[in-house]
Coordinates of C-alpha atoms and ligand atoms in Angstrom, one line a residue:
M15 CA -60.6 -54.5 65.2
N16 CA -59.0 -55.7 68.4
K17 CA -59.4 -52.8 70.9
S18 CA -56.8 -54.2 73.3
T19 CA -53.5 -52.8 74.4
A20 CA -50.4 -54.8 73.8
I21 CA -47.7 -54.5 76.5
I22 CA -44.3 -55.6 75.2
G23 CA -42.0 -56.6 78.1
L24 CA -43.2 -57.8 81.4
G25 CA -40.7 -56.3 83.8
A26 CA -41.3 -53.6 86.4
A27 CA -43.0 -51.1 84.0
G28 CA -44.9 -53.7 82.0
L29 CA -46.2 -55.4 85.1
M30 CA -47.4 -52.1 86.5
A31 CA -49.1 -51.2 83.3
S32 CA -50.7 -54.6 82.9
S33 CA -51.9 -54.6 86.6
I34 CA -53.7 -51.2 85.9
L35 CA -55.1 -52.2 82.6
G36 CA -56.1 -55.7 83.7
P37 CA -58.3 -57.4 81.0
E38 CA -58.0 -54.3 78.7
A39 CA -54.4 -55.4 77.9
F40 CA -52.4 -58.5 77.0
S41 CA -48.6 -58.8 77.5
L42 CA -45.8 -60.4 75.5
D43 CA -42.4 -61.3 76.9
H44 CA -39.7 -63.3 75.2
Q45 CA -38.7 -64.9 78.5
K46 CA -40.5 -67.8 80.1
E47 CA -41.6 -65.6 83.1
G48 CA -42.1 -61.9 83.9
G49 CA -40.3 -59.7 86.3
R50 CA -37.0 -61.5 86.3
K51 CA -35.0 -58.3 86.9
L52 CA -37.4 -57.2 89.6
L53 CA -36.7 -60.4 91.5
V54 CA -33.0 -59.6 91.8
T55 CA -33.5 -55.9 92.8
G56 CA -32.3 -54.7 96.2
G57 CA -30.4 -58.0 96.7
G58 CA -33.7 -59.9 96.3
R59 CA -35.5 -57.5 98.7
C60 CA -36.7 -54.9 96.1
N61 CA -36.1 -51.3 97.1
F62 CA -39.3 -50.4 95.2
T63 CA -39.6 -46.7 96.0
T64 CA -38.4 -44.0 98.4
T65 CA -39.7 -41.8 101.2
D66 CA -38.4 -38.7 99.4
T67 CA -40.6 -35.6 99.1
L68 CA -41.6 -34.9 95.5
E69 CA -39.2 -31.8 95.4
D70 CA -36.3 -34.1 96.4
L71 CA -37.4 -37.1 94.4
V72 CA -37.2 -35.3 91.0
T73 CA -33.6 -34.3 91.6
H74 CA -32.4 -37.9 91.4
Y75 CA -32.7 -38.3 87.7
Y76 CA -29.7 -36.3 86.5
D77 CA -30.7 -34.0 83.5
K78 CA -34.2 -35.6 83.1
R79 CA -35.9 -33.8 86.0
N80 CA -38.2 -32.0 83.7
F81 CA -39.2 -35.0 81.7
V82 CA -39.9 -37.3 84.7
S83 CA -41.7 -34.8 86.9
P84 CA -45.3 -35.2 85.5
S85 CA -45.3 -39.0 86.0
L86 CA -43.7 -38.8 89.4
Y87 CA -46.2 -36.2 90.5
A88 CA -49.1 -38.3 89.2
F89 CA -47.9 -41.5 90.8
P90 CA -45.6 -40.4 93.7
P91 CA -44.0 -42.8 96.2
E92 CA -46.9 -42.6 98.7
K93 CA -49.3 -43.7 95.9
I94 CA -47.0 -46.5 94.9
I95 CA -46.8 -47.7 98.5
S96 CA -50.6 -47.5 98.9
Y97 CA -51.1 -49.2 95.5
F98 CA -49.1 -52.2 96.7
K99 CA -50.8 -52.1 100.0
E100 CA -54.1 -52.6 98.2
L101 CA -52.6 -55.5 96.4
G102 CA -51.7 -57.0 99.8
V103 CA -48.0 -56.0 100.0
E104 CA -47.1 -54.0 103.2
A105 CA -44.1 -51.7 103.0
K106 CA -41.3 -51.0 105.4
R107 CA -38.8 -48.1 105.5
E108 CA -35.1 -48.3 105.9
G109 CA -33.7 -44.7 105.8
T110 CA -35.2 -43.3 102.7
K111 CA -35.5 -46.7 101.0
V112 CA -38.8 -48.6 100.9
F113 CA -39.0 -52.4 100.7
P114 CA -41.8 -55.0 101.0
K115 CA -42.2 -55.8 104.7
S116 CA -41.5 -59.5 103.8
D117 CA -38.1 -58.6 102.3
K118 CA -39.2 -60.6 99.2
S119 CA -39.2 -59.0 95.8
S120 CA -41.3 -62.0 94.6
D121 CA -44.2 -60.4 96.6
I122 CA -44.1 -57.3 94.3
V123 CA -44.0 -59.4 91.2
N124 CA -46.7 -61.8 92.2
A125 CA -49.0 -59.0 93.4
L126 CA -48.8 -57.3 90.0
L127 CA -49.1 -60.6 88.1
R128 CA -52.4 -61.4 89.9
K129 CA -54.0 -58.2 88.4
S130 CA -52.6 -58.7 84.9
G131 CA -54.5 -59.6 81.8
R132 CA -53.5 -62.4 79.4
I133 CA -49.8 -63.1 79.1
F134 CA -47.9 -64.7 76.2
F135 CA -44.4 -65.8 77.3
Q136 CA -41.6 -67.0 75.1
E137 CA -42.7 -65.2 72.0
R138 CA -40.0 -63.5 69.9
I139 CA -41.2 -60.4 68.2
S140 CA -39.9 -59.9 64.7
S141 CA -41.8 -56.7 63.8
I142 CA -44.4 -54.2 64.9
R143 CA -46.3 -52.4 62.2
K144 CA -49.2 -49.9 62.3
E145 CA -51.7 -50.1 59.5
G146 CA -54.5 -47.6 59.8
D147 CA -55.4 -47.5 63.5
V148 CA -54.2 -51.1 64.2
F149 CA -50.9 -52.3 65.4
H150 CA -49.8 -55.7 64.1
I151 CA -47.2 -57.4 66.4
I152 CA -45.6 -60.2 64.5
T153 CA -44.0 -62.9 66.6
D154 CA -42.6 -66.4 65.9
K155 CA -45.9 -67.8 67.1
K156 CA -48.6 -65.6 65.7
I157 CA -49.8 -62.1 64.7
H158 CA -51.3 -60.0 67.5
E159 CA -53.5 -57.0 66.9
A160 CA -53.8 -54.0 69.2
E161 CA -55.1 -50.5 69.3
H162 CA -52.3 -49.3 71.6
V163 CA -48.8 -50.6 72.2
I164 CA -46.7 -50.0 75.3
I165 CA -43.0 -50.8 74.9
A166 CA -41.6 -51.7 78.3
T167 CA -38.6 -53.8 77.4
G168 CA -36.1 -52.2 79.8
G169 CA -32.4 -51.5 79.0
I170 CA -29.4 -53.7 78.3
T171 CA -28.0 -54.6 81.8
Y172 CA -28.2 -58.1 83.3
P173 CA -29.3 -59.4 79.8
Q174 CA -30.0 -62.8 81.3
T175 CA -33.1 -61.3 82.9
G176 CA -34.5 -60.6 79.4
S177 CA -33.6 -56.9 79.0
D178 CA -31.1 -57.3 76.2
G179 CA -31.8 -54.5 73.7
S180 CA -33.3 -57.0 71.2
I181 CA -36.2 -54.6 70.7
N182 CA -34.0 -51.8 69.4
P183 CA -34.2 -52.6 65.6
I184 CA -38.0 -52.7 66.0
I185 CA -38.1 -49.4 67.7
K186 CA -36.0 -47.9 65.0
S187 CA -38.2 -49.4 62.3
L188 CA -41.1 -47.4 63.9
G189 CA -39.3 -44.2 63.2
H190 CA -37.7 -43.7 66.6
T191 CA -34.1 -43.1 67.5
I192 CA -32.0 -45.1 70.0
I193 CA -29.4 -43.1 71.9
P194 CA -26.4 -45.5 72.3
Q195 CA -26.9 -47.5 75.5
K196 CA -24.5 -48.3 78.3
G197 CA -24.7 -49.8 81.8
V198 CA -24.5 -47.3 84.7
L199 CA -25.1 -47.4 88.4
T200 CA -22.0 -49.5 88.7
E201 CA -18.5 -49.9 90.0
I202 CA -15.8 -47.5 88.7
M203 CA -12.7 -49.4 87.8
I204 CA -9.3 -47.8 88.2
S205 CA -6.1 -49.6 87.3
S206 CA -3.5 -46.9 88.2
I207 CA -4.0 -47.4 92.0
P208 CA -3.6 -50.9 93.6
F209 CA -7.0 -50.7 95.3
S210 CA -7.1 -54.4 95.9
K211 CA -4.9 -53.9 98.9
A212 CA -7.5 -51.7 100.5
E213 CA -10.5 -53.8 99.4
G214 CA -13.5 -53.6 101.7
I215 CA -12.8 -50.2 103.3
S216 CA -15.9 -48.0 103.6
L217 CA -15.3 -44.2 103.5
S218 CA -16.6 -40.9 102.2
L219 CA -15.3 -39.8 98.8
T220 CA -15.6 -36.7 96.7
L221 CA -15.7 -37.5 92.9
K222 CA -15.2 -34.9 90.2
K223 CA -15.2 -34.7 86.5
D224 CA -15.0 -31.3 84.9
K225 CA -17.6 -29.2 86.8
I226 CA -19.5 -32.2 88.1
M227 CA -18.9 -33.1 91.7
M228 CA -20.5 -35.7 94.0
K229 CA -19.7 -36.5 97.6
G230 CA -20.9 -39.5 99.6
D231 CA -20.4 -43.0 100.9
A232 CA -18.2 -45.4 98.9
V233 CA -16.5 -48.8 99.3
I234 CA -13.1 -49.7 98.0
T235 CA -13.2 -52.8 95.8
A236 CA -10.6 -55.1 94.3
R237 CA -10.7 -53.1 91.1
G238 CA -11.7 -49.6 92.1
I239 CA -14.6 -48.0 93.9
S240 CA -18.2 -48.8 94.4
G241 CA -21.0 -47.9 96.9
P242 CA -23.7 -45.1 96.4
V243 CA -21.5 -42.2 95.4
A244 CA -19.4 -44.2 92.9
E245 CA -22.5 -45.9 91.4
N246 CA -24.4 -42.6 91.1
F247 CA -21.3 -40.9 89.6
S248 CA -20.9 -43.7 87.0
H249 CA -23.6 -41.9 85.0
Y250 CA -21.0 -39.3 84.0
V251 CA -18.1 -41.6 83.3
E252 CA -17.2 -42.6 79.7
A253 CA -14.5 -45.1 78.9
K254 CA -10.9 -43.8 79.7
D255 CA -12.3 -40.6 81.3
M256 CA -10.0 -38.9 83.8
I257 CA -11.8 -38.4 87.1
E258 CA -10.6 -37.0 90.4
I259 CA -11.0 -38.9 93.6
G260 CA -10.9 -36.9 96.8
F261 CA -10.2 -38.8 100.1
L262 CA -9.7 -36.0 102.5
D263 CA -10.2 -32.3 102.3
I264 CA -7.1 -31.0 104.1
E265 CA -5.1 -27.7 104.0
K266 CA -1.5 -27.0 105.1
D267 CA -2.8 -25.8 108.4
Y268 CA -3.7 -29.4 109.2
F269 CA 0.0 -30.3 109.6
K270 CA 0.8 -27.3 111.8
K271 CA -1.8 -28.7 114.4
Q272 CA 0.0 -32.1 114.6
S273 CA 2.9 -33.0 116.7
G274 CA 6.1 -32.8 114.7
K275 CA 7.2 -36.2 116.1
A276 CA 4.1 -38.0 114.8
L277 CA 4.3 -40.2 111.7
L278 CA 2.3 -39.0 108.8
K279 CA 0.3 -42.3 108.7
N280 CA -0.8 -41.8 112.3
V281 CA -2.2 -38.3 111.9
L282 CA -4.3 -38.9 108.9
P283 CA -7.9 -40.0 109.7
L284 CA -7.8 -42.7 107.0
P285 CA -7.3 -46.5 107.3
E286 CA -3.6 -47.4 107.2
R287 CA -4.2 -49.9 104.4
L288 CA -5.4 -47.0 102.2
I289 CA -2.6 -44.6 103.3
N290 CA -0.1 -47.4 102.3
I291 CA -1.3 -47.3 98.7
L292 CA -1.8 -43.6 98.4
L293 CA 1.3 -42.3 100.1
P294 CA 3.7 -45.3 100.0
T295 CA 6.9 -43.2 100.2
L296 CA 5.8 -40.5 102.7
K297 CA 3.7 -42.5 105.1
E298 CA 6.5 -43.3 107.6
R299 CA 7.9 -39.8 107.6
R300 CA 7.6 -37.5 110.7
I301 CA 5.5 -34.4 110.3
A302 CA 8.5 -32.1 111.2
E303 CA 10.5 -33.8 108.4
L304 CA 8.1 -33.1 105.6
S305 CA 9.2 -30.3 103.3
S306 CA 6.6 -27.8 102.1
K307 CA 6.7 -29.5 98.6
E308 CA 6.0 -32.9 100.2
M309 CA 3.1 -31.4 102.2
D310 CA 1.7 -30.1 99.0
E311 CA 2.1 -33.6 97.5
V312 CA 0.2 -35.2 100.4
I313 CA -2.6 -32.5 100.1
R314 CA -2.8 -33.0 96.3
T315 CA -3.1 -36.8 96.6
L316 CA -5.7 -36.7 99.3
R317 CA -7.8 -33.9 98.0
G318 CA -8.1 -35.1 94.4
I319 CA -6.0 -37.7 92.7
K320 CA -6.6 -37.9 88.9
V321 CA -7.1 -41.3 87.6
E322 CA -8.3 -43.0 84.4
A323 CA -11.7 -44.6 84.9
H324 CA -13.7 -47.4 83.3
L325 CA -17.1 -48.7 84.2
N326 CA -17.8 -52.3 85.1
G327 CA -20.6 -53.1 82.7
K328 CA -21.2 -56.6 84.2
R329 CA -22.4 -55.1 87.5
A330 CA -24.3 -52.2 86.0
M331 CA -27.8 -51.9 87.5
C332 CA -29.3 -49.4 85.1
T333 CA -29.0 -48.3 81.4
K334 CA -28.2 -44.8 80.2
G335 CA -29.4 -44.2 76.6
G336 CA -32.4 -45.6 74.8
V337 CA -35.4 -43.8 73.3
P338 CA -34.7 -40.0 73.5
V339 CA -37.2 -38.2 75.8
R340 CA -37.7 -35.5 73.1
E341 CA -39.6 -38.1 71.0
V342 CA -42.1 -38.9 73.8
D343 CA -44.8 -36.8 75.5
R344 CA -43.7 -36.3 79.1
K345 CA -47.3 -36.4 80.5
S346 CA -48.6 -39.5 78.7
M347 CA -45.5 -41.4 77.6
E348 CA -47.0 -41.5 74.1
S349 CA -44.7 -41.4 71.1
K350 CA -44.7 -38.0 69.3
I351 CA -44.0 -40.0 66.1
I352 CA -46.7 -42.8 66.2
P353 CA -50.0 -42.1 68.0
G354 CA -51.0 -45.0 70.2
L355 CA -47.4 -46.1 70.8
Y356 CA -46.1 -45.7 74.3
F357 CA -42.7 -46.1 76.0
T358 CA -42.2 -46.7 79.7
G359 CA -39.4 -47.5 82.1
E360 CA -35.8 -48.0 81.3
V361 CA -36.2 -48.4 77.5
L362 CA -36.4 -44.6 77.6
D363 CA -33.2 -42.5 78.0
V364 CA -33.9 -42.0 81.7
D365 CA -31.8 -43.3 84.5
G366 CA -32.0 -42.5 88.2
E367 CA -29.6 -42.8 91.1
C368 CA -29.6 -45.8 93.5
G369 CA -32.2 -45.8 96.2
G370 CA -35.4 -47.0 94.6
Y371 CA -35.5 -44.3 92.0
N372 CA -35.4 -46.5 88.9
L373 CA -38.3 -48.7 90.0
T374 CA -40.2 -45.5 91.0
W375 CA -39.7 -44.3 87.5
A376 CA -40.7 -47.6 85.9
F377 CA -43.9 -47.7 88.0
A378 CA -44.7 -44.0 87.5
S379 CA -44.1 -43.9 83.7
A380 CA -46.2 -47.1 83.4
Y381 CA -49.0 -45.4 85.4
S382 CA -49.0 -42.4 83.0
A383 CA -49.2 -44.6 79.9
A384 CA -51.9 -46.8 81.3
L385 CA -54.0 -43.9 82.5
D386 CA -53.7 -42.1 79.2
I387 CA -54.9 -45.3 77.4
L388 CA -57.8 -45.6 79.9
K389 CA -58.7 -42.0 79.3
K390 CA -58.7 -42.5 75.5
K391 CA -61.0 -45.5 75.9
K392 CA -63.2 -43.3 78.3
L393 CA -62.6 -45.8 81.1
V394 CA -61.5 -45.0 84.6
L395 CA -59.0 -46.6 86.9
S396 CA -60.8 -49.3 88.9
Ligands
FAD23 C1 -29.0 -56.2 90.3 C2 -30.0 -55.1 90.1 C3 -30.5 -54.6 91.3 C4 -31.4 -53.5 91.2 N1 -32.0 -53.0 92.3 C5 -32.9 -52.0 92.2 C6 -33.6 -51.5 93.4 O1 -33.4 -52.1 94.5 N2 -34.4 -50.4 93.3 C7 -34.6 -49.8 92.0 O2 -35.3 -48.8 92.0 N3 -34.0 -50.3 90.9 C8 -33.2 -51.3 91.0 N4 -32.6 -51.8 89.8 C9 -33.0 -51.2 88.5 C10 -34.4 -51.8 88.1 O3 -34.5 -53.2 88.2 C11 -34.7 -51.4 86.7 O4 -34.6 -50.0 86.5 C12 -36.2 -51.8 86.3 O5 -36.4 -53.1 86.4 C13 -36.5 -51.3 84.9 O6 -37.8 -51.7 84.6 P1 -38.3 -51.9 83.1 O7 -39.7 -52.5 83.3 O8 -38.1 -50.7 82.3 O9 -37.4 -53.1 82.6 P2 -37.1 -54.6 83.1 O10 -37.6 -54.7 84.5 O11 -35.7 -54.9 82.7 O12 -38.1 -55.5 82.2 C14 -38.0 -55.6 80.8 C15 -38.8 -56.8 80.3 O13 -38.9 -56.7 78.9 C16 -38.7 -58.0 78.4 N5 -38.1 -57.8 77.0 C17 -37.0 -57.2 76.7 N6 -36.8 -57.3 75.3 C18 -37.9 -57.9 74.8 C19 -38.3 -58.2 73.5 N7 -37.6 -57.9 72.4 N8 -39.5 -58.9 73.4 C20 -40.3 -59.2 74.5 N9 -39.9 -58.9 75.7 C21 -38.8 -58.3 75.9 C22 -37.7 -58.6 79.3 O14 -37.7 -60.1 79.3 C23 -38.2 -58.1 80.7 O15 -39.2 -59.0 81.3 C24 -31.8 -52.9 89.9 C25 -31.2 -53.5 88.7 C26 -30.4 -54.6 88.8 C27 -29.8 -55.2 87.6

């Protein structure tokens, strides 16, 4: 029997697993090269991890903190940084983000590829079956056998990079479930406000949906809002959801402190282009002329205007949904349904915020799976 490990998908997680397992594994990808999504990360610079402490790190994965913790503790950012250093890739820090010193994502891909075992590109998998202790991976070119299989096929965003959800029927045929997938970490589109007239303005926003609230930096776009807080908040937004956007946290007292002769647009610490679209009828009014009702209207609009929201799927950087975490062991990434089958990275229903958290997860989950396989083979990490 072939004692090898088959890695399906050679993106961030697959490359990390294959670099750890080396000749113990072979990889299959339906694209003609690996790491295509990795190459476009961080605008081509690859924000591959973070400087966060572990306590902080685990809070950036929404409701999956419990599931991601063992892998992130086993392969934390400092280990990821030193792993790449050993492979010849020096890191540099920008705030809490970590990039290759060269600013080239290709350095990350090439470093991992150099340590990888055999690779089969452009093979289309039609099925994966387990007979006895052996997995049979049937492709359009041949039948591969393996003792273990790591599925690292990513999510469904930027499908041109290869992560297109084509593996889902195969995962289901193995007895697993797929939680419906959607693109997140993306622009929130809002049609009820003519945001295009304020395009390019950077500001701090408070976003709310029911009891969920996030505050942080955002950018107004032609169609709505983007930037870190909007992208992170997109995790919570379903099509046609009503969300609340807060521009300024003011009370009635604010007006009392202003000169009565001043125009409303001149006393608000917001760019005029934004005031023009938010308060078109009141902006030219003098503070002394505003009625109590009008002041309330200004406060309501600035503190939290309710709008219908949609997500821009085309710009989504991560996938929410996929293999449910309840079907996978959180320490080893091994399937609870089929022994010897592993899931790593974005194919799982785990998505992180922007800031290097998704690659950190892809690398850490791959490390857990690869280490578990080495342990089963009574081998140690070289
Ligand atoms: C524009 C953009 C910028 C980003 N920037 C960052 C960033 O700076 N920092 C960060 O942390 N995250 C970033 N991300 C997110 C990050 O890239 C992903 O979370 C990460 O690549 C997921 O890794 P993965 O290995 O699970 O999947 P992927 O990297 O998507 O790899 C999946 C691989 O599986 C292959 N595959 C898929 N289906 C099959 C199949 N049926 N058969 C064979 N092979 C298959 C694909 O060809 C691909 O090679 C960004 C994403 C995008 C789109």
